[in-house]
mmCIF file of C-alpha atoms and ligand atoms in Angstrom:
data_model
loop_
_atom_site.group_PDB
_atom_site.id
_atom_site.type_symbol
_atom_site.label_atom_id
_atom_site.label_comp_id
_atom_site.label_asym_id
_atom_site.label_seq_id
_atom_site.Cartn_x
_atom_site.Cartn_y
_atom_site.Cartn_z
ATOM 1 C CA UNK R 137 34.200 0.717 -8.743
ATOM 2 C CA UNK R 138 34.148 -2.936 -9.078
ATOM 3 C CA UNK R 139 32.215 -5.289 -11.167
ATOM 4 C CA UNK R 140 30.282 -8.277 -9.791
ATOM 5 C CA UNK R 141 28.466 -11.141 -11.399
ATOM 6 C CA UNK R 142 24.667 -10.851 -11.725
ATOM 7 C CA UNK R 143 22.752 -11.319 -8.681
ATOM 8 C CA UNK R 144 19.631 -13.674 -9.306
ATOM 9 C CA UNK R 145 17.130 -12.871 -6.319
ATOM 10 C CA UNK R 146 14.664 -15.756 -5.816
ATOM 11 C CA UNK R 147 10.544 -15.355 -4.174
ATOM 12 C CA UNK R 148 7.698 -13.335 -5.364
ATOM 13 C CA UNK R 149 6.035 -10.895 -7.935
ATOM 14 C CA UNK R 150 2.844 -9.914 -6.948
ATOM 15 C CA UNK R 151 0.668 -6.558 -8.155
ATOM 16 C CA UNK R 152 0.258 -3.826 -5.777
ATOM 17 C CA UNK R 153 -2.863 -2.114 -6.105
ATOM 18 C CA UNK R 154 -1.962 1.343 -3.777
ATOM 19 C CA UNK R 155 -4.520 3.836 -2.496
ATOM 20 C CA UNK R 156 -3.825 7.456 -1.221
ATOM 21 C CA UNK R 157 -5.552 8.107 1.678
ATOM 22 C CA UNK R 158 -6.236 11.894 3.841
ATOM 23 C CA UNK R 159 -6.144 9.227 7.002
ATOM 24 C CA UNK R 160 -6.800 5.596 7.461
ATOM 25 C CA UNK R 161 -10.374 4.837 6.568
ATOM 26 C CA UNK R 162 -13.074 3.581 8.794
ATOM 27 C CA UNK R 163 -14.495 0.209 9.326
ATOM 28 C CA UNK R 164 -17.843 -0.248 6.473
ATOM 29 C CA UNK R 165 -17.628 3.174 5.093
ATOM 30 C CA UNK R 166 -17.554 4.251 1.253
ATOM 31 C CA UNK R 167 -14.778 7.068 0.851
ATOM 32 C CA UNK R 168 -12.797 8.339 -2.028
ATOM 33 C CA UNK R 169 -9.011 7.878 -1.647
ATOM 34 C CA UNK R 170 -6.568 11.018 -2.826
ATOM 35 C CA UNK R 171 -4.780 9.439 -5.569
ATOM 36 C CA UNK R 172 -3.681 6.071 -6.313
ATOM 37 C CA UNK R 173 -1.290 3.579 -8.446
ATOM 38 C CA UNK R 174 -0.597 0.294 -8.934
ATOM 39 C CA UNK R 175 2.696 -1.795 -9.488
ATOM 40 C CA UNK R 176 5.000 -4.345 -9.115
ATOM 41 C CA UNK R 177 5.627 -5.476 -6.029
ATOM 42 C CA UNK R 178 6.847 -8.754 -3.223
ATOM 43 C CA UNK R 179 9.699 -8.863 -1.707
ATOM 44 C CA UNK R 180 12.631 -10.445 -4.541
ATOM 45 C CA UNK R 181 10.515 -8.722 -6.765
ATOM 46 C CA UNK R 182 10.996 -5.291 -5.223
ATOM 47 C CA UNK R 183 14.716 -6.055 -4.152
ATOM 48 C CA UNK R 184 15.824 -6.406 -8.310
ATOM 49 C CA UNK R 185 13.714 -3.720 -8.898
ATOM 50 C CA UNK R 186 16.106 -1.273 -6.408
ATOM 51 C CA UNK R 187 19.068 -3.301 -7.067
ATOM 52 C CA UNK R 188 18.715 -2.646 -10.932
ATOM 53 C CA UNK R 189 18.100 1.373 -10.510
ATOM 54 C CA UNK R 190 21.247 1.178 -8.305
ATOM 55 C CA UNK R 191 22.785 -0.240 -11.128
ATOM 56 C CA UNK R 192 23.085 -3.976 -10.418
ATOM 57 C CA UNK R 193 23.104 -6.577 -12.923
ATOM 58 C CA UNK R 194 20.166 -8.741 -11.648
ATOM 59 C CA UNK R 195 17.946 -11.889 -12.347
ATOM 60 C CA UNK R 196 14.618 -12.320 -10.728
ATOM 61 C CA UNK R 197 13.529 -15.992 -10.116
ATOM 62 C CA UNK R 198 9.791 -16.799 -9.153
ATOM 63 C CA UNK R 199 6.124 -18.048 -10.869
ATOM 64 C CA UNK R 200 5.417 -15.727 -13.630
ATOM 65 C CA UNK R 201 1.626 -16.243 -14.586
ATOM 66 C CA UNK R 202 0.516 -16.514 -17.959
ATOM 67 C CA UNK R 203 -2.439 -14.295 -17.313
ATOM 68 C CA UNK R 204 -3.746 -11.293 -18.768
ATOM 69 C CA UNK R 205 -3.468 -9.697 -16.131
ATOM 70 C CA UNK R 206 0.303 -10.506 -15.048
ATOM 71 C CA UNK R 207 1.454 -8.870 -19.016
ATOM 72 C CA UNK R 208 2.104 -5.570 -17.519
ATOM 73 C CA UNK R 209 3.990 -7.166 -14.447
ATOM 74 C CA UNK R 210 6.435 -8.869 -17.365
ATOM 75 C CA UNK R 211 6.389 -5.687 -19.866
ATOM 76 C CA UNK R 212 7.554 -3.674 -16.397
ATOM 77 C CA UNK R 213 10.515 -6.515 -15.490
ATOM 78 C CA UNK R 214 11.686 -6.185 -19.448
ATOM 79 C CA UNK R 215 11.879 -2.642 -19.221
ATOM 80 C CA UNK R 216 13.869 -2.319 -16.254
ATOM 81 C CA UNK R 217 16.174 -4.933 -17.655
ATOM 82 C CA UNK R 218 15.517 -7.632 -14.892
ATOM 83 C CA UNK R 219 16.310 -10.990 -16.355
ATOM 84 C CA UNK R 220 13.603 -13.981 -15.648
ATOM 85 C CA UNK R 221 14.887 -16.327 -18.473
ATOM 86 C CA UNK R 222 14.746 -19.326 -16.079
ATOM 87 C CA UNK R 223 11.522 -18.560 -14.098
ATOM 88 C CA UNK R 224 8.853 -21.299 -14.612
ATOM 89 C CA UNK R 225 5.081 -19.802 -15.767
ATOM 90 C CA UNK R 226 1.951 -20.947 -14.083
ATOM 91 C CA UNK R 227 -1.543 -20.239 -15.752
ATOM 92 C CA UNK R 228 -2.976 -18.576 -12.131
ATOM 93 C CA UNK R 229 -3.758 -15.372 -11.569
ATOM 94 C CA UNK R 230 -1.058 -13.391 -9.778
ATOM 95 C CA UNK R 231 -1.368 -13.073 -6.158
ATOM 96 C CA UNK R 232 -2.203 -8.945 -5.196
ATOM 97 C CA UNK R 233 -2.234 -6.929 -2.296
ATOM 98 C CA UNK R 234 -4.461 -3.516 -1.855
ATOM 99 C CA UNK R 235 -1.805 -1.340 -0.164
ATOM 100 C CA UNK R 236 -2.933 1.578 2.017
ATOM 101 C CA UNK R 237 -1.205 4.883 2.007
ATOM 102 C CA UNK R 238 -1.781 7.077 4.740
ATOM 103 C CA UNK R 239 -0.720 11.324 3.583
ATOM 104 C CA UNK R 240 1.610 12.913 6.195
ATOM 105 C CA UNK R 241 2.991 9.281 7.737
ATOM 106 C CA UNK R 242 3.356 7.737 4.730
ATOM 107 C CA UNK R 243 2.799 4.367 6.717
ATOM 108 C CA UNK R 244 1.884 1.581 4.933
ATOM 109 C CA UNK R 245 -1.125 -1.322 6.101
ATOM 110 C CA UNK R 246 -1.184 -4.139 3.485
ATOM 111 C CA UNK R 247 -3.283 -7.134 2.864
ATOM 112 C CA UNK R 248 -2.352 -9.345 0.300
ATOM 113 C CA UNK R 249 -3.466 -12.362 -1.026
ATOM 114 C CA UNK R 250 -2.227 -15.174 -2.370
ATOM 115 C CA UNK R 251 -4.742 -17.579 -3.110
ATOM 116 C CA UNK R 252 -2.035 -20.470 -3.083
ATOM 117 C CA UNK R 253 -0.503 -19.783 -6.237
ATOM 118 C CA UNK R 254 2.475 -21.764 -6.992
ATOM 119 C CA UNK R 255 6.078 -21.510 -5.907
ATOM 120 C CA UNK R 256 9.055 -21.931 -7.304
ATOM 121 C CA UNK R 257 10.482 -25.292 -6.323
ATOM 122 C CA UNK R 258 14.008 -26.656 -5.724
ATOM 123 C CA UNK R 259 13.560 -28.963 -9.154
ATOM 124 C CA UNK R 260 13.297 -25.580 -11.367
ATOM 125 C CA UNK R 261 16.058 -23.808 -9.500
ATOM 126 C CA UNK R 262 17.813 -27.137 -10.359
ATOM 127 C CA UNK R 263 18.098 -26.724 -13.813
ATOM 128 C CA UNK R 264 20.099 -22.799 -13.720
ATOM 129 C CA UNK R 265 24.184 -22.484 -13.923
ATOM 130 C CA UNK R 266 25.959 -21.307 -11.257
ATOM 131 C CA UNK R 267 28.002 -19.727 -12.437
ATOM 132 C CA UNK R 268 26.333 -17.149 -13.921
ATOM 133 C CA UNK R 269 25.929 -15.340 -10.197
ATOM 134 C CA UNK R 270 28.033 -13.749 -7.472
ATOM 135 C CA UNK R 271 25.274 -13.232 -4.896
ATOM 136 C CA UNK R 272 21.676 -15.545 -4.710
ATOM 137 C CA UNK R 273 19.224 -14.120 -2.259
ATOM 138 C CA UNK R 274 16.156 -15.486 -1.092
ATOM 139 C CA UNK R 275 12.761 -15.030 0.604
ATOM 140 C CA UNK R 276 12.092 -17.041 3.329
ATOM 141 C CA UNK R 277 9.596 -19.082 2.250
ATOM 142 C CA UNK R 278 8.218 -22.562 1.539
ATOM 143 C CA UNK R 279 11.134 -23.684 3.706
ATOM 144 C CA UNK R 280 11.097 -27.404 2.253
ATOM 145 C CA UNK R 281 11.830 -26.299 -1.044
ATOM 146 C CA UNK R 282 13.942 -22.948 -0.584
ATOM 147 C CA UNK R 283 16.152 -25.092 2.224
ATOM 148 C CA UNK R 284 16.951 -27.541 -0.668
ATOM 149 C CA UNK R 285 17.615 -24.558 -3.079
ATOM 150 C CA UNK R 286 20.035 -22.931 -0.194
ATOM 151 C CA UNK R 287 22.063 -26.196 0.177
ATOM 152 C CA UNK R 288 22.627 -26.463 -3.667
ATOM 153 C CA UNK R 289 24.155 -23.065 -3.472
ATOM 154 C CA UNK R 290 26.468 -24.117 -0.937
ATOM 155 C CA UNK R 291 26.800 -27.157 -2.450
ATOM 156 C CA UNK R 292 28.436 -25.337 -5.151
ATOM 157 C CA UNK R 293 30.392 -23.128 -3.275
ATOM 158 C CA UNK R 294 32.222 -26.831 -1.498
ATOM 159 C CA UNK R 295 32.780 -27.778 -5.360
ATOM 160 C CA UNK R 296 34.469 -24.461 -7.022
ATOM 161 C CA UNK R 297 36.762 -21.902 -6.320
ATOM 162 C CA UNK R 298 33.872 -19.058 -5.859
ATOM 163 C CA UNK R 299 32.057 -17.829 -3.152
ATOM 164 C CA UNK R 300 28.488 -17.060 -4.038
ATOM 165 C CA UNK R 301 27.540 -14.964 -1.560
ATOM 166 C CA UNK R 302 23.556 -15.794 0.404
ATOM 167 C CA UNK R 303 21.220 -13.685 1.957
ATOM 168 C CA UNK R 304 18.280 -14.149 3.325
ATOM 169 C CA UNK R 305 15.117 -11.885 3.956
ATOM 170 C CA UNK R 306 13.257 -13.477 7.043
ATOM 171 C CA UNK R 307 10.272 -11.551 7.537
ATOM 172 C CA UNK R 308 7.342 -14.530 8.841
ATOM 173 C CA UNK R 309 6.650 -17.496 9.967
ATOM 174 C CA UNK R 310 9.854 -17.687 12.262
ATOM 175 C CA UNK R 311 9.474 -21.129 13.310
ATOM 176 C CA UNK R 312 9.690 -22.887 9.664
ATOM 177 C CA UNK R 313 12.794 -20.286 8.097
ATOM 178 C CA UNK R 314 14.655 -21.045 11.589
ATOM 179 C CA UNK R 315 16.621 -23.495 9.882
ATOM 180 C CA UNK R 316 17.541 -22.206 6.791
ATOM 181 C CA UNK R 317 19.570 -18.710 8.855
ATOM 182 C CA UNK R 318 22.018 -21.327 9.447
ATOM 183 C CA UNK R 319 22.853 -22.302 6.200
ATOM 184 C CA UNK R 320 23.325 -18.290 4.973
ATOM 185 C CA UNK R 321 26.395 -15.690 5.081
ATOM 186 C CA UNK R 322 23.120 -12.530 5.518
ATOM 187 C CA UNK R 323 20.108 -12.387 7.562
ATOM 188 C CA UNK R 324 18.063 -9.394 7.536
ATOM 189 C CA UNK R 325 15.667 -10.277 10.241
ATOM 190 C CA UNK R 326 12.307 -7.828 10.241
ATOM 191 C CA UNK R 327 11.010 -5.359 13.202
ATOM 192 C CA UNK R 328 7.680 -7.157 13.152
ATOM 193 C CA UNK R 329 8.815 -10.732 13.436
ATOM 194 C CA UNK R 330 11.055 -9.720 15.798
ATOM 195 C CA UNK R 331 8.203 -7.727 18.119
ATOM 196 C CA UNK R 332 6.630 -11.178 17.470
ATOM 197 C CA UNK R 333 9.096 -13.111 19.271
ATOM 198 C CA UNK R 334 9.005 -10.042 22.507
ATOM 199 C CA UNK R 335 12.662 -9.247 21.366
ATOM 200 C CA UNK R 336 12.421 -4.961 22.142
ATOM 201 C CA UNK R 337 15.520 -3.614 19.975
ATOM 202 C CA UNK R 338 17.707 -3.995 17.237
ATOM 203 C CA UNK R 339 20.386 -5.512 18.993
ATOM 204 C CA UNK R 340 18.836 -7.766 21.423
ATOM 205 C CA UNK R 341 17.494 -9.457 18.296
ATOM 206 C CA UNK R 342 20.610 -9.876 16.569
ATOM 207 C CA UNK R 343 21.679 -11.489 19.979
ATOM 208 C CA UNK R 344 18.389 -13.429 20.144
ATOM 209 C CA UNK R 345 18.498 -15.103 17.286
ATOM 210 C CA UNK R 346 22.142 -15.803 17.110
ATOM 211 C CA UNK R 347 21.594 -17.041 20.157
ATOM 212 C CA UNK R 348 19.194 -19.390 18.971
ATOM 213 C CA UNK R 349 21.607 -20.664 15.732
ATOM 214 C CA UNK R 350 24.445 -21.200 18.027
ATOM 215 C CA UNK R 351 27.713 -21.357 16.447
ATOM 216 C CA UNK R 352 26.977 -21.707 13.379
ATOM 217 C CA UNK R 353 25.620 -18.046 12.908
ATOM 218 C CA UNK R 354 25.480 -16.154 9.621
ATOM 219 C CA UNK R 355 25.925 -11.937 9.800
ATOM 220 C CA UNK R 356 22.413 -10.735 11.055
ATOM 221 C CA UNK R 357 20.965 -7.673 10.159
ATOM 222 C CA UNK R 358 18.109 -5.661 11.588
ATOM 223 C CA UNK R 359 16.475 -3.160 9.949
ATOM 224 C CA UNK R 360 14.831 -0.515 12.908
ATOM 225 C CA UNK R 361 13.135 2.186 11.138
ATOM 226 C CA UNK R 362 13.946 5.281 12.288
ATOM 227 C CA UNK R 363 16.196 4.202 14.834
ATOM 228 C CA UNK R 364 18.794 2.805 12.355
ATOM 229 C CA UNK R 365 19.569 -1.048 12.114
ATOM 230 C CA UNK R 366 21.777 -3.539 14.041
ATOM 231 C CA UNK R 367 23.975 -5.689 12.455
ATOM 232 C CA UNK R 368 25.857 -8.416 14.235
ATOM 233 C CA UNK R 369 29.316 -9.285 12.997
ATOM 234 C CA UNK R 370 29.852 -13.484 12.235
ATOM 235 C CA UNK R 371 33.600 -13.382 12.224
ATOM 236 C CA UNK R 372 33.968 -11.386 15.761
ATOM 237 C CA UNK R 373 30.904 -11.632 17.382
ATOM 238 C CA UNK R 374 30.839 -7.606 17.594
ATOM 239 C CA UNK R 375 26.924 -6.429 17.154
ATOM 240 C CA UNK R 376 26.656 -2.762 16.535
ATOM 241 C CA UNK R 377 23.909 -0.048 15.966
ATOM 242 C CA UNK R 378 23.990 2.238 12.409
ATOM 243 C CA UNK R 379 21.992 5.499 12.653
ATOM 244 C CA UNK R 380 19.793 6.027 10.386
ATOM 245 C CA UNK R 381 18.855 7.962 7.348
ATOM 246 C CA UNK R 382 16.687 10.674 8.177
ATOM 247 C CA UNK R 383 15.149 11.960 5.394
ATOM 248 C CA UNK R 384 13.334 15.165 5.100
ATOM 249 C CA UNK R 385 9.817 13.880 4.483
ATOM 250 C CA UNK R 386 8.126 10.463 4.511
ATOM 251 C CA UNK R 387 6.118 9.785 1.219
ATOM 252 C CA UNK R 388 5.749 6.460 0.884
ATOM 253 C CA UNK R 389 7.157 3.592 3.674
ATOM 254 C CA UNK R 390 5.729 0.426 1.168
ATOM 255 C CA UNK R 391 8.904 -1.540 -0.050
ATOM 256 C CA UNK R 392 11.166 0.388 2.611
ATOM 257 C CA UNK R 393 12.222 -3.297 3.941
ATOM 258 C CA UNK R 394 13.207 -4.951 -0.010
ATOM 259 C CA UNK R 395 14.990 -1.288 -0.438
ATOM 260 C CA UNK R 396 17.046 -1.571 2.655
ATOM 261 C CA UNK R 397 17.814 -5.416 1.608
ATOM 262 C CA UNK R 398 18.987 -4.132 -2.421
ATOM 263 C CA UNK R 399 20.815 -1.161 -0.742
ATOM 264 C CA UNK R 400 22.630 -3.780 1.525
ATOM 265 C CA UNK R 401 23.537 -6.261 -0.940
ATOM 266 C CA UNK R 402 24.312 -3.493 -3.860
ATOM 267 C CA UNK R 403 26.682 -1.839 -0.858
ATOM 268 C CA UNK R 404 27.955 -5.435 -0.185
ATOM 269 C CA UNK R 405 28.923 -6.770 -3.794
ATOM 270 C CA UNK R 406 29.203 -4.329 -6.126
ATOM 271 C CA UNK R 407 30.419 -1.528 -3.422
ATOM 272 C CA UNK R 408 32.611 -3.637 -1.714
ATOM 273 C CA UNK R 409 31.811 -2.631 1.730
ATOM 274 C CA UNK R 410 31.983 -3.935 4.815
ATOM 275 C CA UNK R 411 29.341 -4.974 7.289
ATOM 276 C CA UNK R 412 28.302 -1.348 8.721
ATOM 277 C CA UNK R 413 29.237 0.442 5.550
ATOM 278 C CA UNK R 414 26.831 -1.329 3.603
ATOM 279 C CA UNK R 415 23.871 -1.238 6.357
ATOM 280 C CA UNK R 416 25.037 1.912 6.545
ATOM 281 C CA UNK R 417 23.769 2.528 2.462
ATOM 282 C CA UNK R 418 20.842 0.559 2.976
ATOM 283 C CA UNK R 419 20.214 3.008 5.461
ATOM 284 C CA UNK R 420 20.151 5.664 2.688
ATOM 285 C CA UNK R 421 18.737 3.576 0.457
ATOM 286 C CA UNK R 422 15.993 2.619 2.753
ATOM 287 C CA UNK R 423 15.388 6.453 3.559
ATOM 288 C CA UNK R 424 15.811 7.757 0.434
ATOM 289 C CA UNK R 425 12.939 5.689 -1.526
ATOM 290 C CA UNK R 426 10.370 6.382 1.390
ATOM 291 C CA UNK R 427 10.552 10.239 0.936
ATOM 292 C CA UNK R 428 8.737 9.777 -2.727
ATOM 293 C CA UNK R 429 6.425 7.053 -3.938
ATOM 294 C CA UNK R 430 7.155 3.973 -6.002
ATOM 295 C CA UNK R 431 10.736 3.682 -6.593
ATOM 296 C CA UNK R 432 12.558 5.168 -9.867
ATOM 297 C CA UNK R 433 13.653 8.590 -7.626
ATOM 298 C CA UNK R 434 16.105 5.964 -6.019
ATOM 299 C CA UNK R 435 18.125 5.864 -9.325
ATOM 300 C CA UNK R 436 18.918 9.700 -8.013
ATOM 301 C CA UNK R 437 21.188 8.016 -5.459
ATOM 302 C CA UNK R 438 23.405 6.457 -8.621
ATOM 303 C CA UNK R 439 24.137 9.909 -9.995
ATOM 304 C CA UNK R 440 24.600 11.378 -7.039
ATOM 305 C CA UNK R 441 27.286 8.671 -6.197
ATOM 306 C CA UNK R 442 28.628 9.335 -9.163
ATOM 307 C CA UNK R 443 29.123 12.850 -9.353
ATOM 308 C CA UNK R 444 30.894 12.232 -5.112
ATOM 309 C CA UNK R 445 33.289 9.916 -6.757
ATOM 310 C CA UNK R 446 33.868 11.431 -9.892
HETATM 311 C C1 LIG M 243 6.874 -4.728 0.678
HETATM 312 C C2 LIG M 243 5.855 -5.743 -0.392
HETATM 313 C C3 LIG M 243 4.665 -5.457 -1.149
HETATM 314 C C4 LIG M 243 3.863 -6.814 -1.434
HETATM 315 C C5 LIG M 243 4.452 -7.171 0.122
HETATM 316 C C6 LIG M 243 4.009 -9.065 0.059
HETATM 317 O O1 LIG M 243 7.582 -5.121 0.831
HETATM 318 O O2 LIG M 243 6.894 -6.914 -1.223
HETATM 319 O O3 LIG M 243 5.272 -4.844 -2.746
HETATM 320 O O4 LIG M 243 2.235 -6.713 -1.577
HETATM 321 O O5 LIG M 243 5.109 -6.798 0.329
HETATM 322 O O6 LIG M 243 3.801 -9.573 1.317
#
């Protein structure tokens, strides 16, 4: 298997407080949950976790906090070998999410509390030596700063021999974040955002997004739950559907999208898969993620693959 330079994941890390419930709670009731746990969350933070579990070298770049509550998140990043050496810090309390998981369906309902927590800036980003990385992954947020960061990677690519791949996780604020897409190699567009646009299928989403980006279209990927995921190849303009990996049980869907993203990056950068195969592997990682709570069990995929490939 090819070795790849580390992946840099730019975005948020938050605390997820998760309760496991028999059913979705009724408003204004007081009830006990079946179980619960808390864990480090946030899109880019979860992508980093899953990439690490799959065996990639990862650095996370996001705002860290000096508050007491954040210490456990730092310990978790360290324990997993996720490099945070370039992250700036603040003394503000970290963002957190209250997550309700319903047993049986594995559905996750997230209420996120950001409290105007500061986000990393282009100035912070410009201090990093990009030569270290083979791939830079961005969350589509804080458009003004993120666009400048993406442009820095493009500028690096223009002036160096090696191409750093740029990916974007596009889940919110369609109008504000749309200008980032044309600057990237890969855009993963969420089903929820597609529904907000009135796009009814994964393939329709890829085609409609490409139409809006006109000639500068990246490869577009749209995961669509148990239906699978669509991908549109920028080179051929061909759009195909890749079947989902159907797990034997659904336990916890929190972070399934982030696991898909990490699976895609890993398959493309480390396994050197083509677009469709990488999407298929991403489906497999997301499908396996939802069979258990948290993320640690994703490491099993690595072991099976090692056994399979000898
Ligand atoms: C899952 C997740 C959670 C976090 C929330 C932030 O995709 O990253 O870990 O609480 O989304 O929106």
